[in-house]
PDB file of C-alpha atoms in Angstrom:
ATOM      1  CA  LEU A 155      -6.768 -31.646 -54.191  1.00  0.00           C
ATOM      2  CA  GLN A 156      -6.181 -32.713 -56.951  1.00  0.00           C
ATOM      3  CA  ASN A 157      -5.278 -36.456 -58.367  1.00  0.00           C
ATOM      4  CA  ASN A 158      -1.391 -37.665 -58.146  1.00  0.00           C
ATOM      5  CA  GLN A 159      -0.458 -34.950 -56.075  1.00  0.00           C
ATOM      6  CA  VAL A 160       2.382 -35.179 -52.760  1.00  0.00           C
ATOM      7  CA  LEU A 161       1.393 -33.681 -49.482  1.00  0.00           C
ATOM      8  CA  GLY A 162       2.367 -32.648 -47.013  1.00  0.00           C
ATOM      9  CA  ILE A 163       0.994 -33.217 -43.773  1.00  0.00           C
ATOM     10  CA  GLY A 164       1.921 -31.634 -40.847  1.00  0.00           C
ATOM     11  CA  SER A 165       0.413 -32.492 -37.382  1.00  0.00           C
ATOM     12  CA  GLY A 166      -1.868 -30.375 -34.785  1.00  0.00           C
ATOM     13  CA  SER A 167      -5.254 -30.338 -33.379  1.00  0.00           C
ATOM     14  CA  THR A 168      -6.038 -28.764 -36.351  1.00  0.00           C
ATOM     15  CA  VAL A 169      -4.737 -30.754 -39.067  1.00  0.00           C
ATOM     16  CA  VAL A 170      -5.968 -33.414 -37.505  1.00  0.00           C
ATOM     17  CA  HIS A 171      -9.541 -32.351 -38.710  1.00  0.00           C
ATOM     18  CA  ALA A 172      -7.460 -31.779 -42.284  1.00  0.00           C
ATOM     19  CA  VAL A 173      -6.355 -35.606 -42.672  1.00  0.00           C
ATOM     20  CA  HIS A 174     -10.114 -36.950 -41.583  1.00  0.00           C
ATOM     21  CA  ARG A 175     -11.627 -34.614 -44.492  1.00  0.00           C
ATOM     22  CA  LEU A 176      -8.585 -36.176 -46.750  1.00  0.00           C
ATOM     23  CA  ALA A 177      -9.141 -39.349 -46.817  1.00  0.00           C
ATOM     24  CA  GLN A 178     -12.921 -38.875 -46.903  1.00  0.00           C
ATOM     25  CA  ARG A 179     -12.544 -36.762 -50.783  1.00  0.00           C
ATOM     26  CA  VAL A 180      -9.511 -39.169 -51.689  1.00  0.00           C
ATOM     27  CA  ARG A 181     -12.383 -42.446 -50.914  1.00  0.00           C
ATOM     28  CA  GLU A 182     -15.448 -40.286 -52.464  1.00  0.00           C
ATOM     29  CA  GLU A 183     -13.584 -38.640 -55.701  1.00  0.00           C
ATOM     30  CA  ASN A 184     -11.066 -41.962 -55.742  1.00  0.00           C
ATOM     31  CA  LEU A 185      -8.184 -39.874 -55.819  1.00  0.00           C
ATOM     32  CA  SER A 186      -4.428 -41.258 -56.062  1.00  0.00           C
ATOM     33  CA  ILE A 187      -2.817 -39.126 -53.576  1.00  0.00           C
ATOM     34  CA  VAL A 188       0.997 -38.780 -51.513  1.00  0.00           C
ATOM     35  CA  CYS A 189       0.751 -38.218 -47.684  1.00  0.00           C
ATOM     36  CA  ILE A 190       4.611 -38.088 -46.002  1.00  0.00           C
ATOM     37  CA  PRO A 191       3.378 -36.944 -42.455  1.00  0.00           C
ATOM     38  CA  THR A 192       5.732 -34.526 -40.194  1.00  0.00           C
ATOM     39  CA  SER A 193       4.599 -36.823 -36.483  1.00  0.00           C
ATOM     40  CA  PHE A 194       4.397 -40.022 -35.736  1.00  0.00           C
ATOM     41  CA  GLN A 195       0.464 -38.680 -34.672  1.00  0.00           C
ATOM     42  CA  VAL A 196      -0.320 -37.879 -38.402  1.00  0.00           C
ATOM     43  CA  SER A 197       1.385 -41.636 -39.400  1.00  0.00           C
ATOM     44  CA  ALA A 198      -1.413 -42.630 -37.141  1.00  0.00           C
ATOM     45  CA  ALA A 199      -4.096 -40.364 -38.106  1.00  0.00           C
ATOM     46  CA  LEU A 200      -3.237 -41.259 -41.961  1.00  0.00           C
ATOM     47  CA  LEU A 201      -2.616 -45.170 -41.647  1.00  0.00           C
ATOM     48  CA  SER A 202      -5.891 -45.021 -40.174  1.00  0.00           C
ATOM     49  CA  SER A 203      -7.290 -44.395 -43.300  1.00  0.00           C
ATOM     50  CA  LEU A 204      -5.551 -46.627 -44.896  1.00  0.00           C
ATOM     51  CA  TRP A 205      -3.624 -44.239 -48.192  1.00  0.00           C
ATOM     52  CA  MET A 206      -0.272 -43.032 -46.680  1.00  0.00           C
ATOM     53  CA  LEU A 207       2.825 -43.389 -47.394  1.00  0.00           C
ATOM     54  CA  PRO A 208       4.357 -45.858 -44.242  1.00  0.00           C
ATOM     55  CA  ARG A 209       6.061 -44.331 -41.906  1.00  0.00           C
ATOM     56  CA  ARG A 210       9.710 -46.175 -42.821  1.00  0.00           C
ATOM     57  CA  ASP A 211       9.843 -44.975 -45.789  1.00  0.00           C
ATOM     58  CA  PHE A 212       9.815 -41.101 -44.446  1.00  0.00           C
ATOM     59  CA  HIS A 213      12.931 -40.323 -45.215  1.00  0.00           C
ATOM     60  CA  SER A 214      14.484 -37.529 -47.093  1.00  0.00           C
ATOM     61  CA  ARG A 215      15.310 -39.257 -49.924  1.00  0.00           C
ATOM     62  CA  PHE A 216      11.834 -38.721 -51.204  1.00  0.00           C
ATOM     63  CA  LEU A 217      11.867 -35.487 -50.495  1.00  0.00           C
ATOM     64  CA  LEU A 218      14.617 -35.531 -53.254  1.00  0.00           C
ATOM     65  CA  LEU A 219      12.764 -37.583 -55.754  1.00  0.00           C
ATOM     66  CA  LEU A 220       9.352 -36.446 -55.035  1.00  0.00           C
ATOM     67  CA  GLN A 221       8.099 -32.429 -55.702  1.00  0.00           C
ATOM     68  CA  LEU A 222       6.223 -31.897 -52.857  1.00  0.00           C
ATOM     69  CA  ASP A 223       2.925 -30.348 -54.884  1.00  0.00           C
ATOM     70  CA  VAL A 224       1.622 -28.716 -50.950  1.00  0.00           C
ATOM     71  CA  ALA A 225       2.043 -28.791 -47.320  1.00  0.00           C
ATOM     72  CA  ILE A 226      -0.442 -28.442 -44.524  1.00  0.00           C
ATOM     73  CA  ASP A 227       0.285 -27.116 -41.380  1.00  0.00           C
ATOM     74  CA  GLY A 228      -1.599 -25.648 -38.349  1.00  0.00           C
ATOM     75  CA  ALA A 229      -0.450 -22.623 -35.518  1.00  0.00           C
ATOM     76  CA  ASP A 230       0.000 -21.896 -32.283  1.00  0.00           C
ATOM     77  CA  GLU A 231      -0.719 -17.835 -32.878  1.00  0.00           C
ATOM     78  CA  VAL A 232      -0.949 -16.283 -35.765  1.00  0.00           C
ATOM     79  CA  ASP A 233      -0.101 -11.917 -35.647  1.00  0.00           C
ATOM     80  CA  SER A 234      -0.967  -9.233 -37.713  1.00  0.00           C
ATOM     81  CA  ASP A 235       1.476  -9.161 -40.618  1.00  0.00           C
ATOM     82  CA  LEU A 236       1.202 -13.525 -40.166  1.00  0.00           C
ATOM     83  CA  ASN A 237       4.422 -14.290 -38.723  1.00  0.00           C
ATOM     84  CA  LEU A 238       3.338 -17.666 -36.562  1.00  0.00           C
ATOM     85  CA  ILE A 239       4.320 -19.723 -33.616  1.00  0.00           C
ATOM     86  CA  LYS A 240       4.248 -23.366 -34.319  1.00  0.00           C
ATOM     87  CA  GLY A 241       5.773 -26.211 -33.032  1.00  0.00           C
ATOM     88  CA  GLY A 242       3.654 -26.264 -29.631  1.00  0.00           C
ATOM     89  CA  GLY A 243       2.854 -29.877 -29.534  1.00  0.00           C
ATOM     90  CA  GLY A 244       6.799 -31.437 -30.174  1.00  0.00           C
ATOM     91  CA  CYS A 245       6.767 -31.400 -34.167  1.00  0.00           C
ATOM     92  CA  LEU A 246       9.036 -28.196 -35.605  1.00  0.00           C
ATOM     93  CA  THR A 247      11.941 -29.958 -37.820  1.00  0.00           C
ATOM     94  CA  GLN A 248       9.898 -31.903 -39.322  1.00  0.00           C
ATOM     95  CA  GLU A 249       7.759 -29.314 -40.317  1.00  0.00           C
ATOM     96  CA  LYS A 250       9.840 -27.150 -41.373  1.00  0.00           C
ATOM     97  CA  ILE A 251      11.552 -29.734 -44.207  1.00  0.00           C
ATOM     98  CA  VAL A 252       8.209 -30.432 -45.724  1.00  0.00           C
ATOM     99  CA  ALA A 253       6.871 -27.356 -46.174  1.00  0.00           C
ATOM    100  CA  GLY A 254      10.338 -26.102 -47.449  1.00  0.00           C
ATOM    101  CA  TYR A 255      10.593 -28.505 -50.195  1.00  0.00           C
ATOM    102  CA  ALA A 256       6.737 -27.528 -51.171  1.00  0.00           C
ATOM    103  CA  LYS A 257       5.143 -25.473 -54.116  1.00  0.00           C
ATOM    104  CA  CYS A 258       2.692 -23.864 -51.499  1.00  0.00           C
ATOM    105  CA  PHE A 259       2.412 -24.038 -47.952  1.00  0.00           C
ATOM    106  CA  ILE A 260      -1.165 -23.882 -46.413  1.00  0.00           C
ATOM    107  CA  VAL A 261      -1.600 -23.052 -42.500  1.00  0.00           C
ATOM    108  CA  ILE A 262      -4.428 -23.704 -40.799  1.00  0.00           C
ATOM    109  CA  ALA A 263      -5.886 -21.681 -38.189  1.00  0.00           C
ATOM    110  CA  ASP A 264      -8.921 -20.512 -36.472  1.00  0.00           C
ATOM    111  CA  TYR A 265      -9.879 -17.731 -34.631  1.00  0.00           C
ATOM    112  CA  ARG A 266      -8.452 -18.440 -31.310  1.00  0.00           C
ATOM    113  CA  LYS A 267      -4.695 -18.850 -32.892  1.00  0.00           C
ATOM    114  CA  ARG A 268      -5.524 -14.909 -34.247  1.00  0.00           C
ATOM    115  CA  SER A 269      -3.774 -11.988 -32.237  1.00  0.00           C
ATOM    116  CA  GLN A 270      -2.154  -8.279 -33.564  1.00  0.00           C
ATOM    117  CA  SER A 271       1.344  -9.513 -32.029  1.00  0.00           C
ATOM    118  CA  LEU A 272       3.196 -12.721 -31.184  1.00  0.00           C
ATOM    119  CA  GLY A 273       2.469 -14.197 -27.225  1.00  0.00           C
ATOM    120  CA  GLU A 274      -0.748 -12.165 -27.324  1.00  0.00           C
ATOM    121  CA  HIS A 275      -2.760 -16.026 -26.942  1.00  0.00           C
ATOM    122  CA  TRP A 276       0.354 -18.159 -27.126  1.00  0.00           C
ATOM    123  CA  LYS A 277       1.816 -17.717 -23.794  1.00  0.00           C
ATOM    124  CA  LYS A 278       3.994 -20.674 -23.647  1.00  0.00           C
ATOM    125  CA  GLY A 279       7.208 -19.054 -25.712  1.00  0.00           C
ATOM    126  CA  ILE A 280       8.460 -20.304 -29.281  1.00  0.00           C
ATOM    127  CA  PRO A 281       9.252 -23.655 -29.407  1.00  0.00           C
ATOM    128  CA  ILE A 282      13.366 -24.447 -30.595  1.00  0.00           C
ATOM    129  CA  GLU A 283      14.037 -27.293 -31.735  1.00  0.00           C
ATOM    130  CA  VAL A 284      17.760 -28.174 -30.480  1.00  0.00           C
ATOM    131  CA  ILE A 285      20.113 -31.314 -30.283  1.00  0.00           C
ATOM    132  CA  PRO A 286      20.377 -32.936 -26.412  1.00  0.00           C
ATOM    133  CA  MET A 287      24.092 -31.512 -25.877  1.00  0.00           C
ATOM    134  CA  ALA A 288      23.597 -27.695 -27.180  1.00  0.00           C
ATOM    135  CA  TYR A 289      20.125 -27.047 -24.756  1.00  0.00           C
ATOM    136  CA  VAL A 290      22.157 -25.115 -22.006  1.00  0.00           C
ATOM    137  CA  PRO A 291      24.292 -22.908 -24.381  1.00  0.00           C
ATOM    138  CA  VAL A 292      21.298 -22.147 -27.278  1.00  0.00           C
ATOM    139  CA  SER A 293      19.158 -21.484 -23.917  1.00  0.00           C
ATOM    140  CA  ARG A 294      22.443 -18.763 -23.503  1.00  0.00           C
ATOM    141  CA  ALA A 295      22.685 -17.841 -25.962  1.00  0.00           C
ATOM    142  CA  LEU A 296      18.508 -16.488 -26.347  1.00  0.00           C
ATOM    143  CA  SER A 297      18.858 -14.305 -23.517  1.00  0.00           C
ATOM    144  CA  ARG A 298      21.952 -13.041 -24.055  1.00  0.00           C
ATOM    145  CA  SER A 299      20.766 -11.760 -27.685  1.00  0.00           C
ATOM    146  CA  PHE A 300      16.773 -11.089 -27.282  1.00  0.00           C
ATOM    147  CA  GLY A 301      16.292 -10.991 -23.916  1.00  0.00           C
ATOM    148  CA  GLY A 302      13.621 -13.399 -22.056  1.00  0.00           C
ATOM    149  CA  THR A 303      13.909 -16.585 -20.982  1.00  0.00           C
ATOM    150  CA  ALA A 304      14.089 -20.252 -23.071  1.00  0.00           C
ATOM    151  CA  GLU A 305      13.366 -23.155 -20.405  1.00  0.00           C
ATOM    152  CA  LEU A 306      14.131 -26.788 -21.270  1.00  0.00           C
ATOM    153  CA  ARG A 307      10.221 -28.178 -22.179  1.00  0.00           C
ATOM    154  CA  MET A 308       9.556 -31.112 -19.586  1.00  0.00           C
ATOM    155  CA  ALA A 309       7.549 -34.276 -20.474  1.00  0.00           C
ATOM    156  CA  VAL A 310       3.878 -34.782 -18.030  1.00  0.00           C
ATOM    157  CA  SER A 311       3.701 -38.340 -18.049  1.00  0.00           C
ATOM    158  CA  LYS A 312       7.657 -39.180 -18.276  1.00  0.00           C
ATOM    159  CA  ALA A 313      10.521 -37.482 -16.299  1.00  0.00           C
ATOM    160  CA  GLY A 314      12.616 -35.549 -18.361  1.00  0.00           C
ATOM    161  CA  PRO A 315      12.667 -33.734 -20.890  1.00  0.00           C
ATOM    162  CA  VAL A 316      10.234 -33.848 -24.217  1.00  0.00           C
ATOM    163  CA  VAL A 317      11.555 -35.274 -26.663  1.00  0.00           C
ATOM    164  CA  THR A 318      11.093 -35.070 -30.661  1.00  0.00           C
ATOM    165  CA  ASP A 319      10.796 -37.721 -33.132  1.00  0.00           C
ATOM    166  CA  ASN A 320      13.732 -36.503 -34.257  1.00  0.00           C
ATOM    167  CA  GLY A 321      15.270 -37.762 -30.876  1.00  0.00           C
ATOM    168  CA  ASN A 322      16.267 -34.040 -29.806  1.00  0.00           C
ATOM    169  CA  PHE A 323      14.534 -31.706 -27.683  1.00  0.00           C
ATOM    170  CA  ILE A 324      12.902 -28.666 -26.977  1.00  0.00           C
ATOM    171  CA  LEU A 325      13.450 -25.486 -25.602  1.00  0.00           C
ATOM    172  CA  ASP A 326      10.107 -22.796 -25.085  1.00  0.00           C
ATOM    173  CA  TRP A 327      11.854 -19.390 -25.580  1.00  0.00           C
ATOM    174  CA  LYS A 328       9.599 -16.660 -23.439  1.00  0.00           C
ATOM    175  CA  PHE A 329      10.381 -13.443 -24.751  1.00  0.00           C
ATOM    176  CA  ASP A 330       9.969 -10.214 -22.821  1.00  0.00           C
ATOM    177  CA  LYS A 331       9.402  -7.802 -25.362  1.00  0.00           C
ATOM    178  CA  VAL A 332       8.319  -7.579 -29.408  1.00  0.00           C
ATOM    179  CA  HIS A 333      10.869  -7.815 -31.779  1.00  0.00           C
ATOM    180  CA  ASP A 334      11.826  -8.082 -35.348  1.00  0.00           C
ATOM    181  CA  TRP A 335      10.757 -11.511 -35.716  1.00  0.00           C
ATOM    182  CA  SER A 336      12.684 -11.845 -39.364  1.00  0.00           C
ATOM    183  CA  GLU A 337      15.136 -10.833 -38.387  1.00  0.00           C
ATOM    184  CA  VAL A 338      14.911 -13.451 -34.544  1.00  0.00           C
ATOM    185  CA  ASN A 339      14.049 -15.615 -36.832  1.00  0.00           C
ATOM    186  CA  THR A 340      17.225 -15.741 -39.070  1.00  0.00           C
ATOM    187  CA  ALA A 341      19.593 -14.891 -36.074  1.00  0.00           C
ATOM    188  CA  ILE A 342      18.249 -18.084 -33.554  1.00  0.00           C
ATOM    189  CA  LYS A 343      18.894 -20.392 -37.152  1.00  0.00           C
ATOM    190  CA  MET A 344      22.055 -19.190 -36.751  1.00  0.00           C
ATOM    191  CA  ILE A 345      22.684 -20.392 -33.125  1.00  0.00           C
ATOM    192  CA  PRO A 346      25.153 -23.390 -33.523  1.00  0.00           C
ATOM    193  CA  GLY A 347      22.659 -26.732 -31.994  1.00  0.00           C
TER     194      GLY A 347
END
C-alpha cells in the first residue's frame, strides 16, 4: 500500500479483515488513498472507517478516469492450478469489473479455501450472475454444455431469489466432473444473459 493509490476492494469474509487493516494503515501512516468498493457490504465497512469514496460515486466513469493500482478480493475455493471459485457471497459482476481494470489483482484465501480440484471443498456450485429474464435459458445451456445442474439461488430471510447489487439473479452451477476451467470460463461468458 502506497500513498495516492486507487484500490478496488472486493467482498467476503476474508476481505473484511483486509479492510480493517487498510484503515489502520491509513490512520497510522496518514495515507491518502481512494477505495472503490464492489458491494454494499464493503461500502458499509469502508464508510465505518471514514476514508473511502462514497458509494454514490461508484460508477463506471470512475473506472475510466482512475487507473486502479490494486484490487483485493477473496475466493471461495482455490485449486492446485490456481483456478478460483468466486462469488459465493453474491458479488460477481462488480468484482470482475474492478479486478479487470486493476494493474494488480490480489486474492486473499486462507488454508481452508485450498483444494486439489475445484468442488472438493466448496459444494455450493460455481456462482454465475445472470440477467433475471435469462436465468432459465442460461441454466439449460450450462447443463447441456457441461453437465451438472444450475440452480437459482434462493434468499433465506425473504421469499424469492437472491438479487445482486446490480439487480440480477445468481445461478449456482453444480458440476459433475472435472473440466478444463479456462475453456469453461470462456464458454460461459459467451452464453447470452
